[in-house]
Tab-separated table of C-alpha atoms and ligand atoms in Angstrom:
chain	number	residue	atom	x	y	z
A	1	UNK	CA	84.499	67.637	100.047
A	2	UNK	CA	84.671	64.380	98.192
A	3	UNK	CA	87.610	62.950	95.942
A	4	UNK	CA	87.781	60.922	92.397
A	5	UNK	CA	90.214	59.129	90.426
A	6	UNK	CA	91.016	60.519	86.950
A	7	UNK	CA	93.008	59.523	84.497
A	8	UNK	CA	94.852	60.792	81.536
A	9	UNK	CA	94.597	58.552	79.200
A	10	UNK	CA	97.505	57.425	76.298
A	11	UNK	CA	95.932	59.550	73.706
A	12	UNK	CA	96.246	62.665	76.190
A	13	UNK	CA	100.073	61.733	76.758
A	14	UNK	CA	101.007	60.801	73.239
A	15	UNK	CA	99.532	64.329	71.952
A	16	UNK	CA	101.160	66.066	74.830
A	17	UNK	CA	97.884	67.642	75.910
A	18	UNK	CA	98.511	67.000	79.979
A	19	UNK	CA	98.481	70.672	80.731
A	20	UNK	CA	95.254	71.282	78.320
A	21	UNK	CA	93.167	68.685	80.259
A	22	UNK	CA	94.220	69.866	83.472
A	23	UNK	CA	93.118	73.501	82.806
A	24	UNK	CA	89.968	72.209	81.987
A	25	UNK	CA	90.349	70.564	85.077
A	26	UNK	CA	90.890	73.026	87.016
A	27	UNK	CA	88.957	75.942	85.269
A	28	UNK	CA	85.798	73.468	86.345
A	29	UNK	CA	87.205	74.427	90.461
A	30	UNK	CA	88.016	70.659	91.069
A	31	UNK	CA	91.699	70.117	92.884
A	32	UNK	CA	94.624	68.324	91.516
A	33	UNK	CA	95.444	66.879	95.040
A	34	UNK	CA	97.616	64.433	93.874
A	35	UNK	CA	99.049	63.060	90.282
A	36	UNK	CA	101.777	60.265	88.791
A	37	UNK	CA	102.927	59.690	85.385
A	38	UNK	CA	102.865	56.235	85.015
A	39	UNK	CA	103.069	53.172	82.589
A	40	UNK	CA	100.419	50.667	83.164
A	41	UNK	CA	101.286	46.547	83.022
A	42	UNK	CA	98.857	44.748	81.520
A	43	UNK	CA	98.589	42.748	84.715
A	44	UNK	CA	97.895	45.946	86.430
A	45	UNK	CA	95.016	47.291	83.511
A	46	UNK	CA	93.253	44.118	83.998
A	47	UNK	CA	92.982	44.354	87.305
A	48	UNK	CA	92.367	47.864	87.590
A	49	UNK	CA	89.284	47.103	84.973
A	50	UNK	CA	88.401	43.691	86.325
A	51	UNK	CA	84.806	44.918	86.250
A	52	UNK	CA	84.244	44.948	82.701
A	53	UNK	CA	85.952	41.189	82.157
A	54	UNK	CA	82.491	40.200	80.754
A	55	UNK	CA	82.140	42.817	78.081
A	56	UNK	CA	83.152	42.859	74.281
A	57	UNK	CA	85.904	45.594	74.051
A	58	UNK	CA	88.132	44.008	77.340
A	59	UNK	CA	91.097	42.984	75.593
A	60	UNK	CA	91.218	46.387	73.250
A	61	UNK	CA	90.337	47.855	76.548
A	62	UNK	CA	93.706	47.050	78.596
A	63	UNK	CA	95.375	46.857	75.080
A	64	UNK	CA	94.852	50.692	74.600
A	65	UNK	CA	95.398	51.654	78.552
A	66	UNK	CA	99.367	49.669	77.834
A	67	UNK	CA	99.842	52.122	74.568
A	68	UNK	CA	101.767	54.383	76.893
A	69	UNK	CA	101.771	56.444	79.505
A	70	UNK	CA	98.662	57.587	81.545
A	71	UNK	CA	98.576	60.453	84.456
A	72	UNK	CA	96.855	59.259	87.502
A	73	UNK	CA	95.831	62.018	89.356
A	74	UNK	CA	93.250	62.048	92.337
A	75	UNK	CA	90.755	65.371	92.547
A	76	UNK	CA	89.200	67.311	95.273
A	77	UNK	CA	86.081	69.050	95.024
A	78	UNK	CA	82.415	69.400	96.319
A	79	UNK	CA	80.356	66.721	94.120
A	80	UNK	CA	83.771	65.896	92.506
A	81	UNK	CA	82.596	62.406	91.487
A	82	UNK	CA	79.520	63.356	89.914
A	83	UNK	CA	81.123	66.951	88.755
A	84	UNK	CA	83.613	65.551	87.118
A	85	UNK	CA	81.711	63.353	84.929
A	86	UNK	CA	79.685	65.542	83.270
A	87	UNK	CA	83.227	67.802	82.888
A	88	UNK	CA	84.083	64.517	80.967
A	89	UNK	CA	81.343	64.128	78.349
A	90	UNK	CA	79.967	60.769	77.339
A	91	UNK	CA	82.096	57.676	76.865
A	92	UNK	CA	81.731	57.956	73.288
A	93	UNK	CA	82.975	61.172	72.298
A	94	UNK	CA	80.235	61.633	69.602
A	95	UNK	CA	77.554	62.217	72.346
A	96	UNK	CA	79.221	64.152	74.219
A	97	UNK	CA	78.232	67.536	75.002
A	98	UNK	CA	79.709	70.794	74.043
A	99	UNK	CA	82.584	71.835	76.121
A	100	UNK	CA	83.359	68.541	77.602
A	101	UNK	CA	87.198	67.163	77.817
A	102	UNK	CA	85.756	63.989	75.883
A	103	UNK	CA	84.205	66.349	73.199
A	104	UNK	CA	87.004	68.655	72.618
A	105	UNK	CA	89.978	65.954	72.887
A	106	UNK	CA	88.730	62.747	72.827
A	107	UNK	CA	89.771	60.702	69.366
A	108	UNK	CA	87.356	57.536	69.796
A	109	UNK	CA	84.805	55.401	72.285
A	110	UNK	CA	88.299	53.923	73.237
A	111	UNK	CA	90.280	56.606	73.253
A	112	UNK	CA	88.350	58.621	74.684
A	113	UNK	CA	91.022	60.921	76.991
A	114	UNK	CA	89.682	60.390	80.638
A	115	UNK	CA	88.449	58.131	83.177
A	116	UNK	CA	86.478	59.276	86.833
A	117	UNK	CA	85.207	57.219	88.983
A	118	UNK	CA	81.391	56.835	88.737
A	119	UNK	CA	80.671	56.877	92.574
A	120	UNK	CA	81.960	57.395	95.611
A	121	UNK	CA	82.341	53.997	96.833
A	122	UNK	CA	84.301	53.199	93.380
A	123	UNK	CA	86.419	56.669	93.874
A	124	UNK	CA	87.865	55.552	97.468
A	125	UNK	CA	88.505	51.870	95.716
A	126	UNK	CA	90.454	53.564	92.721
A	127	UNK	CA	92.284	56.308	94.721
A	128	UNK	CA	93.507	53.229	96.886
A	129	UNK	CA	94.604	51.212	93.680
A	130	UNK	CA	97.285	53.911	93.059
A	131	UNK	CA	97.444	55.971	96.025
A	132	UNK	CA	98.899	55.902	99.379
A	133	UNK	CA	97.110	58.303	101.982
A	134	UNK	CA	101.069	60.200	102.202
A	135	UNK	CA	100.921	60.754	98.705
A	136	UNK	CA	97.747	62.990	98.684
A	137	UNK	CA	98.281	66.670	100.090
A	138	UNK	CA	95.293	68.806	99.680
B	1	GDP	P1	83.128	55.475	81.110
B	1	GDP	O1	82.635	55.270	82.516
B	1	GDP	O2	82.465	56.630	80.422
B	1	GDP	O3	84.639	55.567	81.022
B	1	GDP	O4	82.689	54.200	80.236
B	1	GDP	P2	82.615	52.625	80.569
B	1	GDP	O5	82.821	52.362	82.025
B	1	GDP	O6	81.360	52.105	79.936
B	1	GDP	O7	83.838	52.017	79.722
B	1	GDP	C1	85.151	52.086	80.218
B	1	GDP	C2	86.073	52.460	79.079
B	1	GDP	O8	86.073	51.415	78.100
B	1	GDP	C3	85.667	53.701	78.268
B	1	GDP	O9	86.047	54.920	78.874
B	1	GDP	C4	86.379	53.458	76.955
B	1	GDP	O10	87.781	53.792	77.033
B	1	GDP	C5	86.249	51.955	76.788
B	1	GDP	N1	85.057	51.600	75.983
B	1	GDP	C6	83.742	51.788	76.288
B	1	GDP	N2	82.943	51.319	75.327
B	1	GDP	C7	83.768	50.798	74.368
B	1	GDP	C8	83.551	50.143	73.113
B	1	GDP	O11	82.420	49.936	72.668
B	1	GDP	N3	84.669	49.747	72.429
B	1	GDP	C9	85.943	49.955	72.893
B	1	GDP	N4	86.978	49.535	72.163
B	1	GDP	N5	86.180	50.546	74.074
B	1	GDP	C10	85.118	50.980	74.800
């Protein structure tokens, strides 16, 4: 068993398409072991994507992740890291495959519905960033 980070991203919230991503979610036999409705500081977007500082779209980055609410949730599944990227799609929407969450819901590169961690080094790093150990019951 391995877990991931997801989140729901602003777009998701705004649209009120929680429960539609989550079905999807689930449907693809990953576990919603733990989840939070929360509003992002900038402070705490930066940080949380300190890794792409360097590149171009930073600032529209965090800007967007502030817009309003996102749903951090942590998943449980075998391969969940690498299953629930492909569940995602590609970043930009555009590319993305047929039946992916990023495909069907996604409005832009940017607002693009979802975020998983993209290994399992980065998923126990994320999970951390939001999560205390208490908080996750699988
Ligand atoms: P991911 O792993 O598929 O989420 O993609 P990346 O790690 O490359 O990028 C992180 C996030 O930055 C993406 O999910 C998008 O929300 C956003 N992003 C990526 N590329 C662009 C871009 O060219 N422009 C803007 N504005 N945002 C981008």
């Amino acid at each position: 068993m391995e877990r991931t980070l997801s989140i729901l991203k602003p777009d998701v919230t705004r649209r009120n398409l929680t429960g539609a991503v989550n079905a999807r979610i689930e449907s693809a036999d990953l576990r919603i072991i733990a989840q939070r409705r929360i509003q992002l500081t900038l402070e705490q977007a930066q940080k949380f994507y300190a890794i792409h500082k360097d590149r171009s779209f930073f600032g529209e980055l965090c800007s967007y992740m502030i817009s309003g609410p996102v749903v951090v949730q942590v998943l449980e599944g075998e391969n969940s890291v690498e299953r629930y990227r492909k569940l995602m799609g590609s970043t930009n929407p555009a590319n993305a495959d047929e039946g992916t969450i990023r495909r069907d819901f996604a409005e832009s590169i940017e607002a693009n519905s979802v975020h998983g961690s993209d290994s399992s080094e980065n998923a126990v790093v994320e999970i951390s960033f939001f999560f205390r150990e208490i908080d996750i019951t699988e």
